[in-house]
Coordinates of C-alpha atoms and ligand atoms in Angstrom, one line a residue:
M30 CA 16.1 240.4 29.3
S31 CA 16.8 236.7 29.2
G32 CA 15.5 234.4 26.5
S33 CA 13.1 232.7 29.0
D34 CA 11.7 236.1 30.0
S35 CA 10.8 236.9 26.4
E36 CA 9.2 233.5 26.1
L37 CA 7.1 234.2 29.1
T38 CA 6.0 237.7 28.0
G39 CA 5.2 236.4 24.6
L40 CA 2.6 233.9 25.9
S41 CA -1.1 234.7 25.4
L42 CA -3.1 235.3 28.6
R43 CA -4.7 231.9 28.1
E44 CA -1.4 230.2 27.7
A45 CA 0.1 231.9 30.7
G46 CA -2.8 231.0 32.9
A47 CA -2.7 227.4 31.7
G48 CA 1.0 227.2 32.5
I49 CA 0.3 228.2 36.1
A50 CA -2.6 225.7 36.3
A51 CA -0.2 222.9 35.1
R52 CA 2.4 224.1 37.6
A53 CA 4.8 224.5 34.6
L54 CA 5.1 228.2 35.3
S55 CA 4.7 230.4 38.4
S56 CA 2.9 233.7 38.7
R57 CA 6.1 235.0 40.2
D58 CA 8.1 234.2 37.1
L59 CA 5.4 235.8 34.9
V60 CA 5.2 238.9 37.0
E61 CA 9.0 239.2 37.2
A62 CA 9.2 238.8 33.4
A63 CA 6.6 241.5 32.9
L64 CA 8.3 243.9 35.3
A65 CA 11.6 243.3 33.6
R66 CA 10.1 243.8 30.2
I67 CA 8.5 247.1 31.4
A68 CA 11.8 248.2 32.8
A69 CA 13.6 247.4 29.6
T70 CA 11.2 248.9 27.1
D71 CA 8.9 251.5 28.7
G72 CA 11.5 254.3 28.5
R73 CA 10.9 254.0 24.7
V74 CA 7.2 253.1 24.7
G75 CA 5.8 255.2 27.6
A76 CA 2.8 252.9 28.2
F77 CA 2.9 253.1 32.1
L78 CA 2.1 256.0 34.3
E79 CA 2.6 253.9 37.4
V80 CA 4.1 250.5 38.0
T81 CA 2.8 248.8 41.2
A82 CA 5.7 246.3 41.5
E83 CA 5.4 245.5 45.2
R84 CA 1.6 245.1 45.1
A85 CA 2.0 242.8 42.1
R86 CA 4.7 240.7 43.7
A87 CA 2.6 240.2 46.8
Q88 CA -0.4 239.1 44.7
A89 CA 1.8 236.8 42.6
A90 CA 3.0 235.1 45.8
Q91 CA -0.6 234.5 46.8
A92 CA -1.5 233.2 43.4
D93 CA 1.4 230.7 43.6
Q94 CA 0.2 229.6 47.0
R95 CA -3.2 228.9 45.6
A96 CA -1.7 227.0 42.7
A97 CA 0.3 224.9 45.2
R98 CA -2.9 224.0 47.1
G99 CA -4.5 223.1 43.8
E100 CA -6.9 226.0 44.2
R101 CA -7.6 228.2 41.2
R102 CA -9.8 231.3 41.0
S103 CA -10.0 231.3 37.2
E104 CA -8.0 230.9 34.0
L105 CA -6.5 234.3 34.8
D106 CA -5.2 233.4 38.2
G107 CA -1.7 234.7 38.5
V108 CA -1.4 236.4 35.1
P109 CA 0.0 239.9 34.9
V110 CA -2.3 242.6 33.3
A111 CA -2.6 246.4 33.6
V112 CA -5.4 248.9 33.5
K113 CA -5.9 252.4 32.0
D114 CA -5.3 255.1 34.6
L115 CA -9.0 256.0 34.4
F116 CA -9.9 253.2 36.8
A117 CA -9.9 253.8 40.5
T118 CA -7.3 251.6 42.3
K119 CA -7.3 251.6 46.1
G120 CA -4.3 253.4 47.5
V121 CA -2.6 253.6 44.1
P122 CA -2.4 257.0 42.2
T123 CA -5.2 257.4 39.7
T124 CA -4.7 260.5 37.5
A125 CA -7.0 260.1 34.4
G126 CA -3.9 261.4 32.6
S127 CA -4.6 264.8 34.2
R128 CA -2.6 267.1 36.4
I129 CA -5.8 268.0 38.2
L130 CA -5.9 264.5 39.8
E131 CA -2.2 264.3 40.5
G132 CA -1.6 262.7 43.9
W133 CA -5.1 261.4 44.2
K134 CA -5.2 257.9 45.7
P135 CA -8.7 256.5 45.6
P136 CA -10.0 254.9 48.8
Y137 CA -11.6 252.1 46.7
D138 CA -11.2 249.9 43.6
A139 CA -13.3 250.2 40.5
T140 CA -15.6 247.2 40.1
V141 CA -13.7 246.0 37.1
V142 CA -10.4 246.1 39.0
E143 CA -12.0 244.2 41.8
R144 CA -13.4 241.6 39.4
L145 CA -10.1 241.1 37.7
E146 CA -8.4 240.6 41.1
D147 CA -11.1 238.3 42.3
A148 CA -10.4 236.2 39.2
G149 CA -6.7 236.2 40.4
A150 CA -5.3 238.5 37.7
V151 CA -2.3 240.5 38.9
V152 CA -2.5 244.2 38.1
V153 CA 1.0 245.4 37.5
G154 CA 0.3 249.1 36.9
K155 CA -1.7 252.0 35.5
L156 CA -1.6 252.9 31.8
N157 CA -1.0 256.1 29.9
M158 CA -3.9 257.8 28.3
D159 CA -5.3 261.1 26.9
E160 CA -6.3 263.4 29.6
F161 CA -9.8 262.4 30.8
A162 CA -9.9 260.0 27.8
M163 CA -10.2 263.0 25.4
G164 CA -8.2 262.3 22.3
S165 CA -7.3 259.8 19.6
S166 CA -3.5 259.8 19.9
N167 CA -2.5 259.7 23.6
E168 CA -0.8 263.1 23.0
N169 CA -3.2 264.8 25.4
S170 CA -1.6 262.9 28.3
A171 CA -0.5 265.6 30.8
Y172 CA 2.4 263.3 31.9
K173 CA 4.3 261.9 28.9
P174 CA 3.9 260.8 25.3
C175 CA 3.3 257.1 24.5
A176 CA 4.7 255.6 21.3
N177 CA 3.4 252.9 19.0
P178 CA 5.6 249.8 19.6
Y179 CA 5.5 249.1 15.8
D180 CA 7.1 252.5 15.0
L181 CA 8.2 254.6 17.9
S182 CA 7.7 257.8 15.8
R183 CA 4.0 257.2 15.5
T184 CA 1.1 257.4 17.9
P185 CA -0.3 254.3 19.5
G186 CA -3.8 255.8 19.1
G187 CA -6.0 257.0 21.9
S188 CA -7.4 257.6 24.3
S189 CA -6.4 254.1 25.7
G190 CA -3.0 254.4 24.0
G191 CA -1.1 252.8 26.9
S192 CA -3.6 249.9 27.1
A193 CA -2.9 249.0 23.5
A194 CA 0.9 249.7 23.5
A195 CA 1.6 247.7 26.7
V196 CA -0.1 244.7 25.2
A197 CA 1.6 245.0 21.8
A198 CA 5.0 245.6 23.4
R199 CA 4.6 242.3 25.4
Q200 CA 4.7 244.2 28.7
V201 CA 1.5 242.5 29.9
H202 CA -0.8 239.8 28.6
G203 CA -4.0 241.9 28.6
S204 CA -5.4 245.2 29.7
L205 CA -8.5 247.3 30.2
G206 CA -9.4 250.5 28.5
T207 CA -12.5 252.6 28.0
D208 CA -14.2 253.6 24.8
T209 CA -16.5 256.7 24.5
G210 CA -16.0 257.3 20.8
G211 CA -13.4 254.7 19.7
S212 CA -10.8 254.8 22.5
I213 CA -10.4 251.0 22.7
R214 CA -10.9 250.1 19.0
L215 CA -8.6 252.8 17.6
P216 CA -5.5 252.1 19.6
A217 CA -6.1 248.4 19.2
S218 CA -6.1 248.8 15.4
F219 CA -3.1 251.1 15.5
C220 CA -1.1 248.7 17.6
G221 CA -2.1 245.4 16.0
V222 CA -4.0 244.0 19.0
V223 CA -7.6 243.0 19.6
G224 CA -9.8 245.4 21.5
L225 CA -13.5 245.2 22.3
K226 CA -16.0 247.9 23.3
P227 CA -19.0 246.0 24.8
T228 CA -22.6 247.1 24.6
Y229 CA -23.4 250.1 26.7
G230 CA -24.4 248.7 30.1
R231 CA -22.6 245.4 29.7
V232 CA -19.7 246.3 32.0
S233 CA -19.9 248.3 35.3
R234 CA -18.4 251.8 35.3
Y235 CA -18.4 252.1 39.1
G236 CA -15.0 253.6 40.0
V237 CA -14.3 254.7 36.4
V238 CA -13.6 258.4 36.0
A239 CA -16.5 259.7 33.9
F240 CA -16.0 261.4 30.6
A241 CA -19.4 261.3 28.7
S242 CA -21.7 259.2 30.8
S243 CA -24.2 258.2 28.0
L244 CA -21.3 256.9 25.9
D245 CA -18.5 255.6 28.2
Q246 CA -17.9 251.8 28.3
V247 CA -15.1 249.6 29.7
G248 CA -13.6 246.9 27.6
P249 CA -10.6 244.5 27.3
L250 CA -7.5 244.5 25.0
A251 CA -5.3 241.5 24.4
R252 CA -3.2 239.8 21.6
T253 CA -5.8 237.2 20.8
V254 CA -9.6 237.1 20.4
E255 CA -9.8 234.3 22.9
D256 CA -8.0 236.4 25.6
V257 CA -10.4 239.3 25.0
A258 CA -13.3 236.8 25.3
L259 CA -11.8 235.5 28.6
L260 CA -11.4 239.0 30.0
L261 CA -14.8 240.1 29.0
G262 CA -16.3 237.1 30.7
K263 CA -14.7 238.2 34.0
I264 CA -15.6 241.9 33.9
A265 CA -19.1 241.8 32.4
G266 CA -22.3 241.7 34.4
H267 CA -24.6 243.6 36.6
D268 CA -23.3 245.8 39.4
P269 CA -25.7 247.2 41.9
R270 CA -23.3 250.2 42.3
D271 CA -23.7 251.2 38.6
M272 CA -27.4 251.8 37.8
T273 CA -26.6 251.8 34.1
S274 CA -25.2 248.3 34.2
S275 CA -27.5 245.7 32.7
A276 CA -29.1 242.8 34.7
R277 CA -29.0 240.6 31.6
P278 CA -27.1 237.4 32.2
V279 CA -23.6 237.3 30.8
D280 CA -23.1 234.9 27.8
D281 CA -20.3 232.3 27.8
Y282 CA -18.1 234.1 25.3
L283 CA -15.8 231.1 24.8
A284 CA -18.6 228.6 23.9
A285 CA -19.2 229.6 20.3
L286 CA -15.7 231.1 19.6
E287 CA -14.5 228.4 17.2
E288 CA -17.8 228.1 15.2
G289 CA -16.4 229.9 12.3
A290 CA -18.0 232.3 9.9
R291 CA -20.1 229.9 7.8
G292 CA -23.6 231.2 7.3
L293 CA -22.8 234.6 9.0
R294 CA -24.3 237.6 7.2
V295 CA -21.7 240.3 7.2
G296 CA -23.0 243.8 6.5
V297 CA -20.7 246.1 4.5
P298 CA -21.8 249.8 4.9
R299 CA -21.5 251.7 1.7
E300 CA -20.7 254.9 3.7
W301 CA -17.7 253.4 5.3
F302 CA -15.8 253.0 2.0
Q303 CA -16.6 256.4 0.5
G304 CA -13.8 258.9 0.2
G305 CA -11.2 259.6 2.8
V306 CA -10.2 256.0 3.5
D307 CA -6.5 255.4 2.8
A308 CA -6.1 253.0 -0.1
G309 CA -3.9 250.6 1.8
V310 CA -6.3 250.5 4.7
E311 CA -9.2 249.8 2.3
R312 CA -7.1 247.0 0.6
S313 CA -6.6 245.2 4.0
V314 CA -10.2 245.6 5.0
R315 CA -11.5 244.3 1.6
A316 CA -9.1 241.4 1.8
A317 CA -10.6 240.5 5.2
L318 CA -14.1 240.7 3.7
A319 CA -12.9 238.3 1.0
V320 CA -11.7 235.9 3.7
Y321 CA -15.2 235.9 5.2
E322 CA -16.7 235.1 1.9
R323 CA -14.2 232.3 1.4
L324 CA -15.2 231.0 4.8
G325 CA -18.8 230.7 3.9
A326 CA -20.1 234.0 5.2
K327 CA -22.4 236.1 3.0
L328 CA -21.5 239.8 2.3
V329 CA -24.5 242.1 2.3
E330 CA -24.3 245.7 1.2
I331 CA -26.0 247.9 3.7
S332 CA -26.4 251.7 4.2
L333 CA -25.8 253.7 7.3
P334 CA -26.9 257.1 5.9
H335 CA -26.4 259.1 9.1
T336 CA -22.7 258.2 9.5
K337 CA -21.7 261.6 8.2
Y338 CA -23.6 263.4 11.1
G339 CA -22.0 261.2 13.7
I340 CA -19.0 263.4 14.4
A341 CA -21.0 266.6 14.7
A342 CA -23.5 264.9 17.1
Y343 CA -20.8 263.2 19.1
Y344 CA -18.7 266.4 19.5
L345 CA -21.7 268.1 21.0
I346 CA -23.0 265.3 23.2
A347 CA -19.6 264.2 24.6
P348 CA -18.3 267.7 25.5
A349 CA -21.7 268.6 27.0
E350 CA -21.6 265.6 29.3
A351 CA -17.9 266.2 30.0
S352 CA -18.5 269.8 31.0
S353 CA -21.0 268.5 33.6
N354 CA -18.8 265.6 34.8
L355 CA -15.7 267.7 35.1
A356 CA -17.4 270.3 37.3
R357 CA -16.5 268.2 40.3
Y358 CA -12.7 268.9 40.0
D359 CA -12.6 272.1 42.0
G360 CA -9.6 271.6 44.2
V361 CA -11.6 270.7 47.3
R362 CA -12.1 267.0 47.0
F363 CA -9.5 265.5 44.7
G364 CA -5.9 266.0 43.7
L365 CA -4.5 269.4 42.9
R366 CA -5.3 272.5 44.8
A367 CA -4.0 275.9 43.8
E368 CA -3.2 278.5 46.5
A369 CA -5.5 281.5 46.2
K370 CA -7.0 284.2 48.4
G371 CA -10.7 283.2 48.3
L372 CA -12.7 280.0 47.5
R373 CA -13.8 281.2 44.1
E374 CA -10.3 282.2 43.2
M375 CA -9.1 278.8 44.4
Y376 CA -11.6 277.0 42.1
A377 CA -10.6 279.1 39.2
E378 CA -6.9 278.7 39.7
T379 CA -7.1 275.0 40.3
R380 CA -9.0 274.5 37.1
E381 CA -6.9 276.8 35.1
R382 CA -3.7 275.1 36.1
G383 CA -5.0 271.5 36.5
F384 CA -6.8 271.0 33.1
G385 CA -4.9 270.8 29.9
A386 CA -6.0 272.4 26.6
E387 CA -8.3 269.7 25.4
P388 CA -10.4 269.3 28.5
K389 CA -10.7 273.1 28.6
R390 CA -11.8 273.2 25.0
R391 CA -14.4 270.5 25.7
I392 CA -15.7 272.2 28.9
M393 CA -16.2 275.4 26.9
L394 CA -17.9 273.7 23.9
G395 CA -20.1 271.7 26.2
T396 CA -21.1 274.5 28.5
Y397 CA -22.0 276.6 25.5
A398 CA -24.1 273.7 24.0
L399 CA -26.0 273.3 27.2
S400 CA -26.6 277.1 27.8
A401 CA -30.1 278.4 27.9
G402 CA -31.1 279.4 24.4
Y403 CA -28.6 277.0 22.7
Y404 CA -29.8 273.8 24.3
D405 CA -32.5 273.1 21.7
A406 CA -30.3 274.2 18.8
Y407 CA -27.4 272.0 19.7
Y408 CA -27.8 269.4 22.4
L409 CA -31.3 268.4 21.7
R410 CA -30.6 268.3 17.9
A411 CA -27.6 266.2 18.5
Q412 CA -29.8 263.8 20.5
K413 CA -32.2 263.6 17.6
V414 CA -29.3 262.7 15.3
R415 CA -28.3 260.1 17.7
T416 CA -31.8 258.4 17.4
L417 CA -31.4 258.5 13.6
V418 CA -28.0 256.8 13.8
R419 CA -29.4 254.1 16.0
R420 CA -32.3 253.5 13.5
D421 CA -29.7 253.1 10.7
F422 CA -28.2 250.2 12.7
D423 CA -31.6 248.7 13.6
E424 CA -32.4 248.7 9.9
A425 CA -29.1 247.1 9.0
F426 CA -29.4 244.4 11.5
R427 CA -32.6 243.2 9.9
V428 CA -30.4 241.9 7.0
C429 CA -27.1 241.1 8.6
D430 CA -25.6 239.7 11.8
V431 CA -22.4 241.8 12.1
I432 CA -21.2 244.9 10.3
A433 CA -17.6 245.1 9.1
G434 CA -15.4 247.9 7.9
P435 CA -12.4 250.0 8.8
V436 CA -11.8 251.2 12.3
S437 CA -10.0 254.3 11.1
P438 CA -9.5 256.0 7.7
T439 CA -5.7 255.7 8.3
V440 CA -3.0 253.7 10.0
A441 CA -1.2 255.1 13.1
F442 CA -0.1 258.6 12.1
P443 CA 3.2 260.3 13.2
L444 CA 3.3 261.8 16.6
G445 CA 2.7 265.5 16.3
A446 CA 0.9 265.3 12.9
R447 CA -2.5 266.4 14.2
T448 CA -1.8 268.1 17.5
Q449 CA -2.2 271.6 16.0
D450 CA -5.5 270.8 14.4
P451 CA -8.2 269.4 16.7
L452 CA -10.7 269.1 13.9
Q453 CA -8.4 266.9 11.9
M454 CA -8.0 264.7 15.1
Y455 CA -11.8 264.5 15.5
L456 CA -12.4 263.5 11.9
G457 CA -10.4 260.3 12.4
D458 CA -13.2 259.1 14.7
V459 CA -15.7 258.9 11.9
F460 CA -16.2 255.1 11.8
T461 CA -15.9 254.4 15.6
I462 CA -18.3 257.1 17.0
T463 CA -21.6 255.9 15.6
C464 CA -21.2 252.6 17.5
N465 CA -21.1 254.5 20.8
L466 CA -24.0 256.8 19.8
A467 CA -26.0 253.7 19.1
A468 CA -24.8 251.9 22.3
L469 CA -23.7 248.9 20.3
P470 CA -20.7 246.5 20.8
G471 CA -17.8 246.9 18.5
L472 CA -14.3 245.5 18.2
S473 CA -11.1 245.8 16.3
V474 CA -9.2 242.7 15.1
P475 CA -5.9 242.8 13.1
C476 CA -6.5 242.3 9.4
G477 CA -3.0 242.6 8.0
L478 CA -0.3 245.1 7.5
H479 CA -0.5 248.3 5.5
G480 CA 1.4 248.0 2.3
E481 CA 3.5 251.2 2.4
S482 CA 4.1 251.7 6.0
G483 CA 4.0 248.2 7.3
M484 CA 1.8 249.3 10.2
P485 CA -1.1 247.2 11.5
V486 CA -4.6 247.6 10.2
G487 CA -7.7 246.8 12.2
L488 CA -11.0 245.5 11.0
Q489 CA -14.0 246.9 12.9
L490 CA -16.9 244.6 13.6
V491 CA -20.1 246.0 15.1
G492 CA -22.8 243.8 16.5
R493 CA -26.4 243.8 17.8
P494 CA -26.9 244.9 21.4
F495 CA -25.5 242.4 23.8
D496 CA -24.3 240.1 21.0
E497 CA -20.6 240.2 21.9
A498 CA -20.5 236.5 21.4
T499 CA -21.2 236.8 17.6
L500 CA -18.6 239.6 17.3
L501 CA -16.0 237.5 19.0
R502 CA -16.8 234.4 16.9
A503 CA -16.5 236.4 13.7
A504 CA -13.2 238.0 14.9
R505 CA -11.8 234.6 15.8
A506 CA -12.7 233.2 12.3
L507 CA -10.6 236.0 10.7
E508 CA -7.8 235.7 13.2
R509 CA -7.4 232.0 12.4
E510 CA -6.9 232.9 8.7
V511 CA -4.9 236.2 9.0
G512 CA -3.0 235.7 12.3
A513 CA -1.6 238.4 14.5
P514 CA 1.2 240.8 13.5
S515 CA 4.6 239.5 14.7
P516 CA 6.0 241.1 17.8
P517 CA 7.5 244.6 17.4
S518 CA 11.2 244.9 17.4
L519 CA 11.4 248.0 19.7
R520 CA 14.9 248.5 18.5
E521 CA 17.3 250.2 20.9
G522 CA 18.2 253.8 19.9
A523 CA 14.8 254.6 18.6
E524 CA 13.4 257.5 20.7
V525 CA 9.9 258.4 21.6
R526 CA 9.4 261.7 19.9
G527 CA 6.8 264.2 20.7
Q528 CA 6.6 266.4 23.8
A529 CA 4.2 266.2 26.7
P530 CA 3.2 269.6 27.9
S531 CA 5.5 270.7 30.7
P532 CA 3.9 270.5 34.2
P533 CA 2.4 273.6 35.6
S534 CA 4.8 275.4 38.0
L535 CA 2.1 276.1 40.6
R536 CA 4.2 279.1 41.7
E537 CA 2.2 282.0 43.0
G538 CA 1.7 284.6 40.4
A539 CA 2.9 282.3 37.6
A540 CA 1.0 282.8 34.3
Ligands
LIG620 N1 -11.4 260.4 20.1 C1 -12.6 260.6 20.8 C2 -12.6 261.8 21.7 O1 -11.6 262.5 21.7 C3 -13.0 259.4 21.6 C4 -12.3 259.3 22.9 C5 -12.8 258.1 23.7 O2 -13.4 257.1 23.2 N2 -12.6 258.2 25.0 O3 -13.5 262.2 22.3

């Protein structure tokens, strides 16, 4: 890659857009630089499941024509981005990281993809992820592993692993992911980028493959807080095609971005610092809290006593909803269809071969939890816990404006470290899950490097419903002091370790 290409790929989304507006850069150059960067690095990173080079080049040409006419759709016009492979893209394969959707080309675009393209952004491809967004390490992808650009032997986090890795590796200037229990915030923290899960209902989910419908939310990832604010402003807002999307007007997320942290009351939950948090992670997070104090914010100790029940409640509710949502993949309407004698056998074979181990585990757990006789004992009880979790936050927000703590108890762990132990994998979600259960906005912003490993650490900020503006303002205040991690070296010779499951053979009679 030439020097000028790396200068282009290193620009923030805002800078790239401004360059096009000033006619100092062309969308074509930016898109070619992104494609070259992907070609040069993705063999090692594994962030992309599909690169839509021709479509991107055509869109870049249109963006450049608009720029030549002095027309501009938005600050994003002409800038290369990419989206998690959970978003429907018209005529472009959309797999949700699963073999069962292999070959499916949706006849329409997800609303968020449409909105990005209406704003002029150029979608250059579809990003790797855990199958159906189930996972915390991207290792449940049915297609290939994805590596952390800061250490290719470690996970980028999941389930939006490709969305974070592509941004960290300077392949694109911004991306979209989804977050059901932490899937934007966790990979953002592991890869040293900024990631925001908006309030439930803030962003349309029309055209997003459903995992757990009462928890799923779409959000942006980028290298700066400002870029995340920009992206959120483009995708947020009511969509008549998603009845769960809110009619509330969308705030101007850039307006208060630079207002600093003075006067902000930052809640520090006791339960987020008790046992299990890696000492180096805790050090970085506490250093960030000290920065807030220095900037004139007030730290307030708070309690979220039901945090410890979050994982149990989430791992009932999410699989229960998943078991229902995944019932539609039967070999008739989408993707994979196994050959079999009768209709029932075809359903069974398709699902047996098309789903990987994790979706199968969740379908079984969820179906069990929803069965007659168990519903009250499990699902209903989990919903009651959910109410208690929400009340914890309501209480806390009486005395603070944002809540701050770790995103995850650890930094990015080695590929393979948790694949044999699903419970261990689930436990890593302890700090991100309650935010989804309570439908609140949450983000991860880099707060330094971990002493021993040198890996990025993310600070989690959780806000009041629909108060993304305050979260972004608080994140920006920290970013101004701490800065972002320097670009990863992605040294040649380093290999992506870890194995994706081999594809099913689909031969008749194969086990
Ligand atoms: N790690 C969690 C899970 O496996 C969260 C995933 C997500 O947010 N999509 O369910």
